[in-house]
Amino acid sequence: MRSHVLQCRSRVATAIYDLLDPVAFGLFVAALIFDIVYGYSPEVLWGKGAAWLLAIGLVFAIIPRFINLAHVWIVGRRTAAGAEKLDFWLNLVAIVAAIVNAFVHSRDAYAVIPEGIWLSIVTVALLCVARIVLAFHKADFGELRHE
Amino acid sequence: MNKILRASVAAAAVALALGGCDNRAELDPAAQIGPDPQLPQARNFLVPPMQVPKGVGWQENATPKVAAGLRIEKIAGGLMHPRQVYVLPNDDVLVVESNSPGTEATTTPKKLLSGMIMRRSGKSGKGGNRITLLRKKADGGQWEQHVFLEHLNSPFGVQLIGNTLYVANTDNIMKYAYTPGETRITDPGTELADLPSTINHHWTKALLASPDGTKLYVGVGSNSNITENGLEVEYRRAAVLEVDVASGASRVFASGLRNPTGLGWEPQTGRLWAIVNERDEIGADLVPDYLTSVQEGGFYGWPYSYYGQHVDARVSPQRPDLVKKAIKPDYALSSHVAPLGMHFYVGSGLPDKYRGGVFVAEHGSWDRSPLNGYKVGYVAFQDGKPVGKVEPVVTGFVSDDEKALYGAPVGLAEDREGALLIADDVGNSVWRVAAGGG
């Protein structure tokens, strides 16, 4: 059943997803690091850097999120695993948090702190959980195939 | 799919509710005019209050509206972003055509978007970087236009001391020999003093000569809204500088004035006054722009506080020692009116009620909904202090539905007959308001 799902997914779409999704994740992690540094230093460079990282991260997230939407809810609407659906929802909430955070980062000077740090933590934490859920699922799936 | 759709709609609704709710002004501007403005709690927003009318210019013979007992005429049109008017002793009128040098780098995603909004409003029209001279023809009625001085660098303030003309570019003060009656400056000019000109977030340099002609006072705006470009770029900014005319040496005369765009001598006491544009993005009703006397060595709060000891939490590090000594300005003009021109009226051409007080040109800003400003107002003075409310004198720069912007007043001056001259940098015109009409 599951292998059938994977076969239905376009190889090209999967490749694009695998290329772009980690870029967005990396940018959000970098934004969190910049926010934490900004929280301890009044140098505006860090706040402005975090604003760019979030904005660029959101742009990079658009295509992989749509591919994931199609994979989980269109191609695999009857067959997608619970873990994949959970991954979808965790990502959705993370992206909403990042969008709100991009607006918080449009504030001037230290008005970004502390909300900006909290929202960056939420975004990165949700994305981490999603990745772990998916990794466990893939590991289970691999074991199944070997049996 | 339905579930996703519902979730997406819910997520969008949450984002909108967080961003768009409750941003409109709640206070009547009248509650923020005078020596003790009401100051609501400062707030941070996801999307700060904003309303941008579209710059359309004046249609055919349309003019601003004037108060009873006044009439208005256009004495020059087709100019390149006129910001200041200055009357020479022979009644020739200098019009400074200028706009931002556009040197501020795009250092944030917000700046990228705000640049796009700015182009829509008509306030980013290209500046002429020149001064045009207007002279009334002998037969009356018409006005001649002469290109008086070219190749300037975002000029704003202009002052004549004796037969020397001083022009405040965004980066320096230039001096030129002026021969009375000439319609074009031929002198290449020499630099008297340099002025702070990195970034130029606020680029205008207002200029005022002391009555004895020995000093020039320069209004230098901050390099940010509220230190978002770092504190190091605010050196000698948000200040009134005093320049010695003989040597060109300068010093900070008063500080903490976020963007002092106009300076003037109060005629009764002879004290220096300024109009100042206050900070944005902490509410539609914060912070009121103001009119204040400027004390030598005085600190007026920016960036650390406003109206005395109201601390701005957006600045890091905070400076309680400076907040403690921040002077409360004399007279609030209400929030986001963007005063860009002031003139103490000393003539007698206008009706009696306009004697001894100050005209203030409120250019209007986008940081408040509904809009505020977009008019020329008059503030009466008694014993050297402003009294009462701002009385509207010239209005109708924005359409009744607040969607279309016909013009916006900037610099003010008074000609020999006592008429009020107004530079209009959206309508690209100069207006003359005199007594008469109904």
PDB file of N, CA and C in Angstrom, chain A residues 42 44 48 51-52 55 69 73 88-89 96 100 103-104 106-111, chain B residues 4 7 11 44-47 107-110 225-230 281 314 316:
ATOM      1  N   PRO A  42      22.766  44.840  21.121  1.00  0.00           N
ATOM      2  CA  PRO A  42      21.937  45.859  20.479  1.00  0.00           C
ATOM      3  C   PRO A  42      22.319  46.126  19.021  1.00  0.00           C
ATOM      4  N   VAL A  44      22.013  46.271  15.385  1.00  0.00           N
ATOM      5  CA  VAL A  44      20.824  46.099  14.542  1.00  0.00           C
ATOM      6  C   VAL A  44      21.059  45.132  13.387  1.00  0.00           C
ATOM      7  N   LYS A  48      18.110  42.821  11.505  1.00  0.00           N
ATOM      8  CA  LYS A  48      17.845  42.973  10.076  1.00  0.00           C
ATOM      9  C   LYS A  48      18.169  41.680   9.333  1.00  0.00           C
ATOM     10  N   ALA A  51      15.421  39.262   9.756  1.00  0.00           N
ATOM     11  CA  ALA A  51      14.260  39.622   8.932  1.00  0.00           C
ATOM     12  C   ALA A  51      14.422  39.095   7.503  1.00  0.00           C
ATOM     13  N   TRP A  52      15.636  39.257   6.960  1.00  0.00           N
ATOM     14  CA  TRP A  52      15.887  38.738   5.600  1.00  0.00           C
ATOM     15  C   TRP A  52      15.804  37.224   5.573  1.00  0.00           C
ATOM     16  N   ALA A  55      12.213  36.123   5.585  1.00  0.00           N
ATOM     17  CA  ALA A  55      11.525  36.428   4.336  1.00  0.00           C
ATOM     18  C   ALA A  55      11.977  35.471   3.231  1.00  0.00           C
ATOM     19  N   LEU A  69       1.581  19.331  -0.064  1.00  0.00           N
ATOM     20  CA  LEU A  69       0.104  19.375  -0.019  1.00  0.00           C
ATOM     21  C   LEU A  69      -0.466  18.366  -1.015  1.00  0.00           C
ATOM     22  N   TRP A  73      -2.470  15.092   0.355  1.00  0.00           N
ATOM     23  CA  TRP A  73      -3.932  15.239   0.332  1.00  0.00           C
ATOM     24  C   TRP A  73      -4.563  15.017  -1.038  1.00  0.00           C
ATOM     25  N   PHE A  88       2.537  17.236   7.728  1.00  0.00           N
ATOM     26  CA  PHE A  88       1.897  18.339   6.998  1.00  0.00           C
ATOM     27  C   PHE A  88       1.381  19.403   7.957  1.00  0.00           C
ATOM     28  N   TRP A  89       0.665  18.977   8.992  1.00  0.00           N
ATOM     29  CA  TRP A  89       0.073  19.955   9.923  1.00  0.00           C
ATOM     30  C   TRP A  89       1.130  20.707  10.715  1.00  0.00           C
ATOM     31  N   VAL A  96       2.772  29.340   9.400  1.00  0.00           N
ATOM     32  CA  VAL A  96       1.937  30.449   9.901  1.00  0.00           C
ATOM     33  C   VAL A  96       2.727  31.251  10.935  1.00  0.00           C
ATOM     34  N   VAL A 100       3.783  35.264  10.667  1.00  0.00           N
ATOM     35  CA  VAL A 100       3.555  36.259  11.734  1.00  0.00           C
ATOM     36  C   VAL A 100       4.898  36.852  12.163  1.00  0.00           C
ATOM     37  N   PHE A 103       6.269  39.575  10.016  1.00  0.00           N
ATOM     38  CA  PHE A 103       5.671  40.881  10.334  1.00  0.00           C
ATOM     39  C   PHE A 103       6.274  41.459  11.613  1.00  0.00           C
ATOM     40  N   VAL A 104       6.483  40.603  12.619  1.00  0.00           N
ATOM     41  CA  VAL A 104       7.119  41.084  13.854  1.00  0.00           C
ATOM     42  C   VAL A 104       8.503  41.659  13.526  1.00  0.00           C
ATOM     43  N   SER A 106       9.354  43.159  10.943  1.00  0.00           N
ATOM     44  CA  SER A 106       9.285  44.428  10.203  1.00  0.00           C
ATOM     45  C   SER A 106       9.257  45.604  11.165  1.00  0.00           C
ATOM     46  N   ARG A 107       9.157  45.321  12.474  1.00  0.00           N
ATOM     47  CA  ARG A 107       9.193  46.420  13.452  1.00  0.00           C
ATOM     48  C   ARG A 107      10.593  47.007  13.516  1.00  0.00           C
ATOM     49  N   ASP A 108      10.644  48.248  14.013  1.00  0.00           N
ATOM     50  CA  ASP A 108      11.920  48.939  14.072  1.00  0.00           C
ATOM     51  C   ASP A 108      12.683  48.606  15.344  1.00  0.00           C
ATOM     52  N   ALA A 109      13.999  48.520  15.182  1.00  0.00           N
ATOM     53  CA  ALA A 109      14.939  48.376  16.283  1.00  0.00           C
ATOM     54  C   ALA A 109      14.541  47.247  17.238  1.00  0.00           C
ATOM     55  N   TYR A 110      14.503  47.519  18.546  1.00  0.00           N
ATOM     56  CA  TYR A 110      14.333  46.454  19.529  1.00  0.00           C
ATOM     57  C   TYR A 110      12.886  46.036  19.747  1.00  0.00           C
ATOM     58  N   ALA A 111      11.954  46.571  18.964  1.00  0.00           N
ATOM     59  CA  ALA A 111      10.561  46.149  19.080  1.00  0.00           C
ATOM     60  C   ALA A 111      10.390  44.704  18.594  1.00  0.00           C
TER      61      ALA A 111
ATOM     62  N   ILE B   4      -8.590  20.939   4.895  1.00  0.00           N
ATOM     63  CA  ILE B   4      -7.430  21.808   4.659  1.00  0.00           C
ATOM     64  C   ILE B   4      -7.893  23.228   4.376  1.00  0.00           C
ATOM     65  N   ALA B   7      -8.963  24.874   7.451  1.00  0.00           N
ATOM     66  CA  ALA B   7      -7.790  25.206   8.276  1.00  0.00           C
ATOM     67  C   ALA B   7      -7.060  26.420   7.693  1.00  0.00           C
ATOM     68  N   ALA B  11      -6.414  29.924   9.435  1.00  0.00           N
ATOM     69  CA  ALA B  11      -5.059  30.466   9.626  1.00  0.00           C
ATOM     70  C   ALA B  11      -4.971  31.880   9.074  1.00  0.00           C
ATOM     71  N   ASN B  44       2.969  47.866  19.895  1.00  0.00           N
ATOM     72  CA  ASN B  44       3.672  47.371  18.711  1.00  0.00           C
ATOM     73  C   ASN B  44       2.668  46.652  17.830  1.00  0.00           C
ATOM     74  N   PHE B  45       2.877  46.711  16.529  1.00  0.00           N
ATOM     75  CA  PHE B  45       1.929  46.122  15.584  1.00  0.00           C
ATOM     76  C   PHE B  45       2.621  45.089  14.710  1.00  0.00           C
ATOM     77  N   LEU B  46       1.798  44.241  14.063  1.00  0.00           N
ATOM     78  CA  LEU B  46       2.336  43.400  12.996  1.00  0.00           C
ATOM     79  C   LEU B  46       2.396  44.235  11.720  1.00  0.00           C
ATOM     80  N   VAL B  47       1.296  44.938  11.458  1.00  0.00           N
ATOM     81  CA  VAL B  47       1.292  45.912  10.363  1.00  0.00           C
ATOM     82  C   VAL B  47       0.887  47.240  10.982  1.00  0.00           C
ATOM     83  N   THR B 107      18.019  47.866   3.403  1.00  0.00           N
ATOM     84  CA  THR B 107      18.651  46.942   4.337  1.00  0.00           C
ATOM     85  C   THR B 107      17.649  46.005   4.996  1.00  0.00           C
ATOM     86  N   THR B 108      16.360  46.157   4.716  1.00  0.00           N
ATOM     87  CA  THR B 108      15.362  45.251   5.294  1.00  0.00           C
ATOM     88  C   THR B 108      14.289  44.940   4.252  1.00  0.00           C
ATOM     89  N   PRO B 109      13.590  43.804   4.414  1.00  0.00           N
ATOM     90  CA  PRO B 109      12.469  43.517   3.503  1.00  0.00           C
ATOM     91  C   PRO B 109      11.416  44.620   3.566  1.00  0.00           C
ATOM     92  N   LYS B 110      11.245  45.215   4.751  1.00  0.00           N
ATOM     93  CA  LYS B 110      10.240  46.286   4.896  1.00  0.00           C
ATOM     94  C   LYS B 110      10.556  47.457   3.978  1.00  0.00           C
ATOM     95  N   ASN B 225      13.786  55.941  11.911  1.00  0.00           N
ATOM     96  CA  ASN B 225      12.566  56.237  12.655  1.00  0.00           C
ATOM     97  C   ASN B 225      12.890  56.215  14.148  1.00  0.00           C
ATOM     98  N   ILE B 226      13.449  55.085  14.614  1.00  0.00           N
ATOM     99  CA  ILE B 226      13.764  54.947  16.034  1.00  0.00           C
ATOM    100  C   ILE B 226      15.005  54.068  16.234  1.00  0.00           C
ATOM    101  N   THR B 227      16.127  54.512  15.699  1.00  0.00           N
ATOM    102  CA  THR B 227      17.463  53.880  15.843  1.00  0.00           C
ATOM    103  C   THR B 227      17.591  52.524  15.163  1.00  0.00           C
ATOM    104  N   GLU B 228      16.678  52.209  14.207  1.00  0.00           N
ATOM    105  CA  GLU B 228      16.795  50.889  13.570  1.00  0.00           C
ATOM    106  C   GLU B 228      18.006  50.801  12.647  1.00  0.00           C
ATOM    107  N   ASN B 229      18.683  51.926  12.391  1.00  0.00           N
ATOM    108  CA  ASN B 229      19.915  51.856  11.600  1.00  0.00           C
ATOM    109  C   ASN B 229      21.161  51.904  12.476  1.00  0.00           C
ATOM    110  N   GLY B 230      20.959  51.753  13.778  1.00  0.00           N
ATOM    111  CA  GLY B 230      22.089  51.758  14.708  1.00  0.00           C
ATOM    112  C   GLY B 230      22.330  53.155  15.269  1.00  0.00           C
ATOM    113  N   GLU B 281       4.939  54.321  14.218  1.00  0.00           N
ATOM    114  CA  GLU B 281       4.769  52.862  14.363  1.00  0.00           C
ATOM    115  C   GLU B 281       4.513  52.375  15.779  1.00  0.00           C
ATOM    116  N   ARG B 314      11.674  50.654  22.281  1.00  0.00           N
ATOM    117  CA  ARG B 314      12.309  50.081  21.084  1.00  0.00           C
ATOM    118  C   ARG B 314      13.802  50.390  20.995  1.00  0.00           C
ATOM    119  N   SER B 316      17.674  50.275  22.275  1.00  0.00           N
ATOM    120  CA  SER B 316      18.581  49.511  23.122  1.00  0.00           C
ATOM    121  C   SER B 316      20.012  49.976  22.843  1.00  0.00           C
TER     122      SER B 316
END
